[in-house]
Coordinates of C-alpha atoms and ligand atoms in Angstrom, one line a residue:
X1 CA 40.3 68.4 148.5
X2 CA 41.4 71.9 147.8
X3 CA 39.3 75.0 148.8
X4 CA 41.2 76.8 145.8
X5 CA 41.6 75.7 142.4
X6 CA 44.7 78.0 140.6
X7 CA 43.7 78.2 136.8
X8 CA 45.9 78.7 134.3
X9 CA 44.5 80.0 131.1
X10 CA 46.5 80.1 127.6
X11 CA 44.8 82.4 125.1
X12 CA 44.0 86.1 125.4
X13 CA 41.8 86.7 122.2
X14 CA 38.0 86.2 122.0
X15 CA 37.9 82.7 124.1
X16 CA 40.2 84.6 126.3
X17 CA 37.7 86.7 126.9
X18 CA 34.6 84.6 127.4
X19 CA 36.9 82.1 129.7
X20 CA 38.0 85.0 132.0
X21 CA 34.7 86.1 132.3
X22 CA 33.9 83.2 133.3
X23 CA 36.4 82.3 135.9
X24 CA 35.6 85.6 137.4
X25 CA 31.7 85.4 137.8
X26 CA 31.6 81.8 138.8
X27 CA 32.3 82.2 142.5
X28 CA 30.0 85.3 142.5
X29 CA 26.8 83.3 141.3
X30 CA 27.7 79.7 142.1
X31 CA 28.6 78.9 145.4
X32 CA 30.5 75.5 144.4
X33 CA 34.1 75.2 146.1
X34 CA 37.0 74.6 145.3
X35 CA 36.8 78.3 144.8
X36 CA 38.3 79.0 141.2
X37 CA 41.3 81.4 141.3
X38 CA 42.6 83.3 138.1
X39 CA 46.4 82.3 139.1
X40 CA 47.7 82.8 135.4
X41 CA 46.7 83.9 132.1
X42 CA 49.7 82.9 128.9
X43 CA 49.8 84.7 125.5
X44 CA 51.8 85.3 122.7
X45 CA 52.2 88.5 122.6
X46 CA 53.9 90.6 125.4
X47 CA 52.0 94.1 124.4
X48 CA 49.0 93.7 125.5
X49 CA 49.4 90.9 127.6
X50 CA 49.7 93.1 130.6
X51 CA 47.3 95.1 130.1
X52 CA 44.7 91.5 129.7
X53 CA 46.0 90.1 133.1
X54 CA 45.4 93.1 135.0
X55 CA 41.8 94.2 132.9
X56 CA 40.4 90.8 134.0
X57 CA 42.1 89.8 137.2
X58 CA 44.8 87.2 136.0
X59 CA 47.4 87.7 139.3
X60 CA 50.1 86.6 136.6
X61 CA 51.0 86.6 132.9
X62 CA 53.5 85.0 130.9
X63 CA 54.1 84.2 127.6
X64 CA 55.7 81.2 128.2
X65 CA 52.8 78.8 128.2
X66 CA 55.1 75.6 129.2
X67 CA 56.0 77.2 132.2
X68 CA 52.4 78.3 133.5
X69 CA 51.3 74.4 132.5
X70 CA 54.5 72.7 134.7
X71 CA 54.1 75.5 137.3
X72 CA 53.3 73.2 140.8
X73 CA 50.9 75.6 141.6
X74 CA 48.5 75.0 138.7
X75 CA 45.8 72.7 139.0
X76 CA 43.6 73.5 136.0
X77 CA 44.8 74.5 132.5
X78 CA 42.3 76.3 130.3
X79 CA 43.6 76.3 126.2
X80 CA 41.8 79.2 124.0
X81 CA 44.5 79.0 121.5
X82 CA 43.9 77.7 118.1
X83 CA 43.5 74.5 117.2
X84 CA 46.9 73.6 115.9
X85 CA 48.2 73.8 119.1
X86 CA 45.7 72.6 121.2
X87 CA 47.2 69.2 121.4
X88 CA 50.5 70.2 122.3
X89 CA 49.6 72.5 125.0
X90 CA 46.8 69.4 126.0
X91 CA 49.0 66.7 126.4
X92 CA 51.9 68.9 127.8
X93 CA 49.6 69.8 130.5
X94 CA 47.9 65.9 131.1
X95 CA 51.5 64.9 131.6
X96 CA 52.3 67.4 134.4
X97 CA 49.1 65.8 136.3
X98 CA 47.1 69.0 135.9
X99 CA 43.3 69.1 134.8
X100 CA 42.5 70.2 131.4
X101 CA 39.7 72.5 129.6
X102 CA 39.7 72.8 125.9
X103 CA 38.3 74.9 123.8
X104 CA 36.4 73.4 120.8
X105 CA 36.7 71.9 118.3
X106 CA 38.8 69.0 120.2
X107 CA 41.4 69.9 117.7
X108 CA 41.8 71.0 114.4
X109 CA 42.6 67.4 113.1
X110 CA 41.5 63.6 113.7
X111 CA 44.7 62.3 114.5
X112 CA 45.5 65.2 116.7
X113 CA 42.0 64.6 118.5
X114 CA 43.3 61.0 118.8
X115 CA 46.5 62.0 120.2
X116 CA 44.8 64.2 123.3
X117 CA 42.5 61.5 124.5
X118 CA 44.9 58.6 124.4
X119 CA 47.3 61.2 127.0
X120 CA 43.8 61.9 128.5
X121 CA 43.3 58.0 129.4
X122 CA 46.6 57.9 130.8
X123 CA 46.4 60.9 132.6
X124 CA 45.0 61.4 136.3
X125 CA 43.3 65.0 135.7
X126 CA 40.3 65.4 134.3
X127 CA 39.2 66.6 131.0
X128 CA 37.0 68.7 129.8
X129 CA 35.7 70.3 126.5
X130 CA 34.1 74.2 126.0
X131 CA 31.5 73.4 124.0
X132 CA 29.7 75.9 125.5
X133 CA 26.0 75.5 124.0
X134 CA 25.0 72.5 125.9
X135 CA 24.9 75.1 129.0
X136 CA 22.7 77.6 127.6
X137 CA 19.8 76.7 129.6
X138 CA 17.1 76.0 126.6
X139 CA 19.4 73.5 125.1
X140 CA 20.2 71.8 128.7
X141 CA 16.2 71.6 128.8
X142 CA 16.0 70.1 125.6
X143 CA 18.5 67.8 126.9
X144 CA 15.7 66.6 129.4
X145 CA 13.1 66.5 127.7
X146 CA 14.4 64.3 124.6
X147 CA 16.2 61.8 127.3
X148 CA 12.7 61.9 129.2
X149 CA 10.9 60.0 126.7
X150 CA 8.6 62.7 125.6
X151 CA 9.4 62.3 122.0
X152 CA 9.1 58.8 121.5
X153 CA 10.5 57.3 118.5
X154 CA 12.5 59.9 117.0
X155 CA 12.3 60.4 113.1
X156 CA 14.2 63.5 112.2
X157 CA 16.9 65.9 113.3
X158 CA 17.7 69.5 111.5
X159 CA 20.7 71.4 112.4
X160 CA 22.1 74.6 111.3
X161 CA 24.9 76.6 112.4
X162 CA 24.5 80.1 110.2
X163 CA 26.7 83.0 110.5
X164 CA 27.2 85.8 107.8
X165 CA 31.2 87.2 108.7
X166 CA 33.2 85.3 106.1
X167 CA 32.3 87.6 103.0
X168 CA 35.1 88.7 100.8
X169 CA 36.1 91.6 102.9
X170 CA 36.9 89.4 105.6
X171 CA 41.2 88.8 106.1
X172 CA 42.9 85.7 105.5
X173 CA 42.9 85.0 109.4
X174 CA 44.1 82.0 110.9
X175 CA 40.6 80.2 111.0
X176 CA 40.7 80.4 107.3
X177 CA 44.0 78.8 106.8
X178 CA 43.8 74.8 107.0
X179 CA 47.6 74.7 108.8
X180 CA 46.1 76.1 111.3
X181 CA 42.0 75.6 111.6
X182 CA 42.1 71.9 110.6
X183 CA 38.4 73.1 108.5
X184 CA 36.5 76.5 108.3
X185 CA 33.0 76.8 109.2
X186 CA 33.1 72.8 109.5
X187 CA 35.5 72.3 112.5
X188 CA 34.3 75.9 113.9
X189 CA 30.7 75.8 113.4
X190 CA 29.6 72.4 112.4
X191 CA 31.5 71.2 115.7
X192 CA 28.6 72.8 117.9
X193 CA 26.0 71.4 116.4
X194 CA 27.3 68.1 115.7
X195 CA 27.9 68.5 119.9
X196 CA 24.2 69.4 120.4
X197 CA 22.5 67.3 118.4
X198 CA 24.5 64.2 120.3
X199 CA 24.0 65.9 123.8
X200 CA 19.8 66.5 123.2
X201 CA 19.5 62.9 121.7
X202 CA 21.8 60.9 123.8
X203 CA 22.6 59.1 120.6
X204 CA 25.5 58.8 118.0
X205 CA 25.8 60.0 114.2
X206 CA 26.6 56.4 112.9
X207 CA 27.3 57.7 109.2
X208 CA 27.8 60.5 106.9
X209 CA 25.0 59.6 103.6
X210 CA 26.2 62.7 101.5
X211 CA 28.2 65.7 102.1
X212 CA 29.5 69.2 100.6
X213 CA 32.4 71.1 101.5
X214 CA 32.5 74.2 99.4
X215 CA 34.9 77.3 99.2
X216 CA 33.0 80.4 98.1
X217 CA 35.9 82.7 98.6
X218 CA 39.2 81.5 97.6
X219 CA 41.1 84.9 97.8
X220 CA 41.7 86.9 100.8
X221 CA 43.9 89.9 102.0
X222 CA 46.6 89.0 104.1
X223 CA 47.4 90.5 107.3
X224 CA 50.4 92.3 107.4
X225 CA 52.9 89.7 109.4
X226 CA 50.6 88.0 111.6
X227 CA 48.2 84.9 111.6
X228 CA 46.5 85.1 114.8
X229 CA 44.1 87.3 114.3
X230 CA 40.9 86.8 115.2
X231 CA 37.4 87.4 113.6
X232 CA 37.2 89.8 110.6
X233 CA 38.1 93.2 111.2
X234 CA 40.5 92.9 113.8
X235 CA 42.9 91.6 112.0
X236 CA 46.4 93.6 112.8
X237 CA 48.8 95.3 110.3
X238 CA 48.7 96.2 106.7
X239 CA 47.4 94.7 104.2
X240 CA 50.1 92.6 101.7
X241 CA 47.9 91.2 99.1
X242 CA 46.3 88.5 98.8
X243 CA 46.2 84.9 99.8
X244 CA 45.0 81.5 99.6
X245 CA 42.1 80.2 101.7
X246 CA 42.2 76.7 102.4
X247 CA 39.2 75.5 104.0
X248 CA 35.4 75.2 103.3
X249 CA 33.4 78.3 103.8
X250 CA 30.3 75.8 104.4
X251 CA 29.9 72.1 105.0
X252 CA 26.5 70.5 104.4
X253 CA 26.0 67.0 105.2
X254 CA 23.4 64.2 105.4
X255 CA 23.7 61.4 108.1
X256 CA 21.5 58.7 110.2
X257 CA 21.4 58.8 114.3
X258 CA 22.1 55.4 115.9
X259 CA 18.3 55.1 116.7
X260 CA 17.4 55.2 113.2
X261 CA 16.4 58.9 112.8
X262 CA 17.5 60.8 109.7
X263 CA 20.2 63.7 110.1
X264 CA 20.8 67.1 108.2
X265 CA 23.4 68.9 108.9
X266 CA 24.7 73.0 107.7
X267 CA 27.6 75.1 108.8
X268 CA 28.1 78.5 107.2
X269 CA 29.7 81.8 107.4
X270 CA 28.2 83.2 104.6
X271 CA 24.6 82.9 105.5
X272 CA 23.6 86.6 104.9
X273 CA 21.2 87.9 107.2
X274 CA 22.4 85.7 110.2
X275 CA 24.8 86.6 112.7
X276 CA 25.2 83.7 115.2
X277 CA 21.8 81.6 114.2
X278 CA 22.5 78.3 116.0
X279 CA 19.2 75.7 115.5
X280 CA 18.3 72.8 115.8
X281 CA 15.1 70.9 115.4
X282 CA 14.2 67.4 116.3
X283 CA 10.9 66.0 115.4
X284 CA 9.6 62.2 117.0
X285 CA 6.3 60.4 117.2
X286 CA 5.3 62.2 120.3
X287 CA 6.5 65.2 119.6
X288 CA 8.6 68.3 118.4
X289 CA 11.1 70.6 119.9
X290 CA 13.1 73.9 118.4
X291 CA 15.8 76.3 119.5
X292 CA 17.4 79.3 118.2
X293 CA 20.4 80.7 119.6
X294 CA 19.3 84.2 118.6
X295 CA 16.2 83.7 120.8
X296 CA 18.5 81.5 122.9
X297 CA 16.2 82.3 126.3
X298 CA 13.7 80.0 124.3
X299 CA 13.0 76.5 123.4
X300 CA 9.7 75.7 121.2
X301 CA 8.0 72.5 122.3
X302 CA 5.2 70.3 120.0
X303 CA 2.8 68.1 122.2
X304 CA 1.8 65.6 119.5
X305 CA -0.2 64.1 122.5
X306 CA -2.5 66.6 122.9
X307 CA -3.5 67.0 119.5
X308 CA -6.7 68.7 118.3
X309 CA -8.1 72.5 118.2
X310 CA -5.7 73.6 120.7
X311 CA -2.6 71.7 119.5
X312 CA 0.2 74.0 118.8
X313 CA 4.2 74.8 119.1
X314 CA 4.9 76.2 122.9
X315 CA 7.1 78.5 123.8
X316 CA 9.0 77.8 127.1
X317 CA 10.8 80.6 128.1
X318 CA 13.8 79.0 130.2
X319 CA 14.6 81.5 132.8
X320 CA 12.6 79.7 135.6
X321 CA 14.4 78.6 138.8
X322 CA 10.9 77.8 140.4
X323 CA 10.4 75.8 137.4
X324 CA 13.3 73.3 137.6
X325 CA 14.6 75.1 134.4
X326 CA 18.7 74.2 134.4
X327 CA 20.9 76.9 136.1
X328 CA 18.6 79.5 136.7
X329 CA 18.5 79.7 140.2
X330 CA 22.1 80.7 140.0
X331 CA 20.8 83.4 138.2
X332 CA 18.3 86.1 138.0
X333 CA 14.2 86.0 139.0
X334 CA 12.0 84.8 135.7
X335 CA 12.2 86.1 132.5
X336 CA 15.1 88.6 133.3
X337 CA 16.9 86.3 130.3
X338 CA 20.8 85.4 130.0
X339 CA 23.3 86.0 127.6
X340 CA 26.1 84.3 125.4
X341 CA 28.7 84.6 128.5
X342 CA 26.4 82.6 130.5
X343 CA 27.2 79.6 129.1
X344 CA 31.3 79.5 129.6
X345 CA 30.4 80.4 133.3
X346 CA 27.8 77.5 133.7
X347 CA 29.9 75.5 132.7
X348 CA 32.8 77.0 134.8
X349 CA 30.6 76.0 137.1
X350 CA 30.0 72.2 136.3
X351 CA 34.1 71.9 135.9
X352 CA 34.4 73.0 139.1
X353 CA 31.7 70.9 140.6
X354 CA 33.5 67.7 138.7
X355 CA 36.9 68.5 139.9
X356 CA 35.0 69.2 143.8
X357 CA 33.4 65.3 143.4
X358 CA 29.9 66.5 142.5
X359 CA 28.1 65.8 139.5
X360 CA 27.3 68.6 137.1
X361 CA 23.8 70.0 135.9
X362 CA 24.1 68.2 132.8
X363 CA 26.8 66.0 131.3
X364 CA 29.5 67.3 130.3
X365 CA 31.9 66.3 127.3
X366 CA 35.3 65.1 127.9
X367 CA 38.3 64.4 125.6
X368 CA 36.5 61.0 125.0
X369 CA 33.7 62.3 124.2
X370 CA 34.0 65.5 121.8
X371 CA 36.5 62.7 119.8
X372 CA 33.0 61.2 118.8
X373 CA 32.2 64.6 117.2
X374 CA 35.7 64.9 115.8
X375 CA 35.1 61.7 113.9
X376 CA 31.5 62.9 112.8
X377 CA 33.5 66.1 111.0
X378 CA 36.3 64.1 109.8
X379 CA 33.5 61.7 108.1
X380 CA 31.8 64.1 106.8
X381 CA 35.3 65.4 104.9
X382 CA 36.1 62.3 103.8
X383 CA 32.3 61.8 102.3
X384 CA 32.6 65.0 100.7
X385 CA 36.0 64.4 99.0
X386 CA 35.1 61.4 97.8
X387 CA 31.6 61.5 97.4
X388 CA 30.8 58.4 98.9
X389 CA 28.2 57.6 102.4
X390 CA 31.3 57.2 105.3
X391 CA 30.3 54.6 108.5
X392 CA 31.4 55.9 111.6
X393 CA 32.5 54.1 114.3
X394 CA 32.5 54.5 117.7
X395 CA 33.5 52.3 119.9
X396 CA 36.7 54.2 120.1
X397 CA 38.9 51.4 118.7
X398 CA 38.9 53.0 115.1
X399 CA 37.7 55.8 113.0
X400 CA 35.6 56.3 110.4
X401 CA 35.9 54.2 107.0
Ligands
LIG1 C1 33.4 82.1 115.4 O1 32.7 81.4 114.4 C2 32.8 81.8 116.8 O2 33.5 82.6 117.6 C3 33.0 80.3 117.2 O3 34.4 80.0 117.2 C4 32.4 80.1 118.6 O4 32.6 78.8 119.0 C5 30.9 80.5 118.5 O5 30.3 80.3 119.8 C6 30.7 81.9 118.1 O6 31.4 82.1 116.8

């Protein structure tokens, strides 16, 4: 095996971001060869390119993306573009035998999510999928606890994925235009928790009952000349009118787990008041747990066991190496909390461990896998369209119908 792994990462924009930091912090808190090295970084535009490589340590930059993905040199390929393209540069990379990370969703389509795992079971690399939450350490400990048993039969599940930056001053960037998102807030937000609820469970969303898909704002300014900017505010240019959005600003949507529990199911960006408020609740015979991104260092946990005077929600707060709690040793002594950027360099972590033979803190989705939650949002869609309950299926022969 390697000592070294040379990453390639494609994307200079927010994900950019968050994936650099994490390729540069994981060999400083997680001693887990090979040793990850920040070989070269690919983007689109050649201005400020230079000035990304050089800010976050990328010993190369190019913005030729086919070349950095059939250099010989590469062994990992990281995509943070949007999801048009992430199939393209996916596949490109599988068939030059390199490993591949993705960012979510899988892709902005069903078809195209199709398309990248059939190359990935082909392929020798390995695949792997950012969704990043499954790493913050609360919802890796809910992870345990549900598969542990310690909820029993489970009854209900309550998701909600609530952010407040798609109001009518926000541009008509490229997550709001369906060529290139695939969905709005569905494919961006409802992704996540459609992820989580899956990963704490260990069980599948086996239909869609009911759904919504609703545009609240169907006007936006354009961007003077360019479609990749990013979130609100930062798009570049004048402004040259207006334009067409063409996906959902929110997606609600009723389903039933595999084990028989019911499902709910909300992704917005127009939920005033909240600014990256990811929950979810899951309730079972035995008991209860809660978590709330924006008190992500916490999970609430419901003993139903020990009912009587005393019963009552606990608070766990997961920053406890001593305590088993997941990834904390890596990090700092109890209650001294983590942040958002955490997450993308746990899991740095666990892709590195997979690649190295070892097994990571907590499973990790791969092409395969976050193509179960691409069918849940395309089911969901196709529910809401035709406002009808959609079966899922999963045995990864078909679709939904
Ligand atoms: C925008 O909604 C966004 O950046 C998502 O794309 C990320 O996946 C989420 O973690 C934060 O919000």
């Amino acid at each position: 095996m390697k000592d070294q792994l040379n990453v390639a990462l494609i994307g200079t924009k927010f994900m950019g971001r968050a994936h650099s930091n994490a390729w540069l912090n994981v060999g400083k808190f997680f001693f887990t060869p090979p040793l990850p090295m920040m070989h070269t970084v690919a983007g689109r535009n050649p201005n400020d390119l230079e000035e990304f490589a050089e800010r976050w340590g990328w010993e190369h930059h190019t913005t030729d993306w086919l070349a950095a993905v059939e250099d010989p040199r590469i062994d990992l390929v990281d995509i943070a573009t949007p999801n048009h393209i992430h199939a393209e540069q996916a596949i490109a990379a599988l068939e030059a035998g390199k490993h591949v990370v993705c960012e979510k969703p899988l892709a902005g389509t069903l078809s195209d999510a199709e398309a990248m795992t059939h190359a990935a079971e082909k392929a020798d690399g390995q695949t792997f999928v950012w969704y990043n939450y499954r790493r913050v350490p609360a919802v890796a400990l809910a992870h345990r606890i549900v598969q542990s048993g310690a909820l029993g039969r489970l009854y209900h599940v309550r998701a909600a994925y609530l952010q407040s930056w798609g109001g009518p001053e926000t541009p008509l960037v490229w997550r709001f235009q369906a060529d290139i998102a695939g969905s709005g807030a569905h494919g961006d937000l409802q992704a996540h928790i459609i992820d989580a609820v899956r990963f704490v469970t260990g069980e599948e969303i086996v239909s869609v009952e009911g759904a919504i898909e609703h545009t609240f704002i169907e006007q936006r300014a354009l961007i003077g000349g360019t479609a990749g900017a990013e979130i609100a505010g930062t798009g570049a240019g004048t402004d040259a009118g207006m334009g067409q959005s063409t996906v959902d600003d929110a997606v609600l949507f009723l389903g039933r787990m595999a084990g028989g529990a019911l499902a709910s199911f909300e992704a917005t960006r127009l939920a005033t008041g909240y600014h990256n408020a990811n929950r979810f609740e899951i309730h079972g015979e035995d008991g209860a747990i809660r978590f709330d991104f924006e008190r992500m260092n916490e999970l609430g946990y419901y003993d139903a066991r020990g009912e009587g005077a005393t019963a009552g929600w606990t608070v766990i707060d997961v920053t406890r190496g001593g305590d088993g709690h997941p990834y904390a040793e890596a990090w700092w002594p109890d209650s001294h909390g983590l942040g958002y950027e955490h997450s993308f360099v746990n899991q740095a972590a666990d892709i590195v461990s997979m690649i190295g033979g070892r097994s990571p803190v907590v499973p990790m989705p791969d092409f395969k896998d976050a193509l179960r939650t691409q069918r849940v949002l395309e089911a969901a869609i196709v529910s809401a369209r035709e406002r009808m309950p959609v079966s899922i299926d999963h045995d990864d022969s078909g679709g939904s119908s």
